[in-house]
Amino acid sequence: FPIGFFLFNLIMILIFGEFYFYWNRNIKITEENNKYLEEKFNELRKNYFFLKLSYDQMEKSYVTKPVTIRGAIHKIKTMFAGNKEPYGELVKMMSQLFKIDRATLYVKDSESVDFREAGGVGPTVRLKSDDPLVEEALMEKNLTYVSSIIKEDRGDSSEYLAVIPVFNGGIPAALFLIKDIAFTDYSKENLLLINLFLFYSFESLRSAGNIGGLKRYLGRFDVDFLIEVDRLYGIWQKFKIDSAMIVYSLKTDMADSEGENNEFASFIDGKVRNLDMVCRFDGGGAMSIAVLLPFTGRSGAQSFADRVHNGIAARFGKLFSDKVSRYIMLIDVEPEKLMSEISADE
């Protein structure tokens, strides 16, 4: 029996197997990194769009109808994360932005097969599943609309000016029926804006509804921060990719004024990178700031903390920096436990 030949090939198989395992794992980790970066890029792109939309809206009616779109969306996400129905606020906001006089939003719950009325402005617009615009919207998975002049002359005319669907993984999740809108605002461009607005809002609501036990911390921490912690923990569970959090605490009696507190918070905010996230919260008698560092291990977090510490000493003085406490932790435990560790009253 050729023992040498057999053992040589067996060793080669083991080596190739190990190589395949590590190579395949690195590919999956890289794919997850790219997926996360793409999601963050999409969020930044959407935020830029809504910033521009807010600016345009301010230019149009900053005296009579001030509307802060990003602030309103943040309020809606917080409501949804706290198990409150935000759809009425969502429709109200869209009616203010796009001068919609009569419209109704219908949503479909995950366990239901039928749409239910969730919110509206003006008299209720009844949903008719056999309406040509509704049928086309569900079939094409895109917004449908007709001219108010054409719709009066067609035999198969629709009762709606526009129907805007929202899909979740190919399954219809909502229908927005517009019955009456200001003539000057009834355009394809505005309808596309409403479509994008609805899509972004429902994407945000879906993320806010998946934070589970973190909902108990909504009063103290920002909802976007909690969503990010939950997302990074999910990545760690699947691929063991480390992410870190650094918590800075400053006793309130240390600061001479609220302005110094704000200056310290602005300094920390200016030190983070593009993907990092900062959340300021009250830590039981101390002004606390949590810095989230995606895809950063303990050594990287320690290096970041040292740079910030040196910057604090240079900016505020060594005496001040020595009294600022910091705590580094990895996001490798349940998010509820992690948040309880940095909450002073737990």
mmCIF file of C-alpha atoms in Angstrom, residues 246-251 254 264 268 281 283 286-291 305 308-309 312 319-328:
data_model
loop_
_atom_site.group_PDB
_atom_site.id
_atom_site.type_symbol
_atom_site.label_atom_id
_atom_site.label_comp_id
_atom_site.label_asym_id
_atom_site.label_seq_id
_atom_site.Cartn_x
_atom_site.Cartn_y
_atom_site.Cartn_z
ATOM 1 C CA ILE A 246 -17.183 54.276 23.823
ATOM 2 C CA VAL A 247 -19.163 56.070 26.538
ATOM 3 C CA TYR A 248 -17.886 59.409 27.851
ATOM 4 C CA SER A 249 -19.331 60.829 31.077
ATOM 5 C CA LEU A 250 -19.027 64.357 32.398
ATOM 6 C CA LYS A 251 -20.469 65.233 35.811
ATOM 7 C CA MET A 254 -17.922 70.000 36.449
ATOM 8 C CA PHE A 264 -17.734 69.307 24.879
ATOM 9 C CA ILE A 268 -16.734 64.694 20.476
ATOM 10 C CA PHE A 281 -27.979 61.166 26.856
ATOM 11 C CA GLY A 283 -26.518 59.306 32.587
ATOM 12 C CA ALA A 286 -23.890 63.177 34.348
ATOM 13 C CA MET A 287 -23.911 64.376 30.779
ATOM 14 C CA SER A 288 -22.979 61.235 28.826
ATOM 15 C CA ILE A 289 -22.059 60.710 25.192
ATOM 16 C CA ALA A 290 -22.037 57.302 23.492
ATOM 17 C CA VAL A 291 -19.893 56.924 20.364
ATOM 18 C CA ALA A 305 -10.251 56.938 22.653
ATOM 19 C CA VAL A 308 -9.925 61.940 21.672
ATOM 20 C CA HIS A 309 -8.435 62.081 25.189
ATOM 21 C CA ILE A 312 -9.724 67.002 25.093
ATOM 22 C CA LEU A 319 -7.458 68.967 34.600
ATOM 23 C CA PHE A 320 -10.702 68.795 32.672
ATOM 24 C CA SER A 321 -9.633 65.752 30.627
ATOM 25 C CA ASP A 322 -8.592 63.833 33.737
ATOM 26 C CA LYS A 323 -12.104 64.180 35.128
ATOM 27 C CA VAL A 324 -13.827 62.899 31.973
ATOM 28 C CA SER A 325 -14.464 59.179 32.399
ATOM 29 C CA ARG A 326 -14.670 56.799 29.451
ATOM 30 C CA TYR A 327 -15.761 53.212 29.068
ATOM 31 C CA ILE A 328 -14.991 50.978 26.079
#
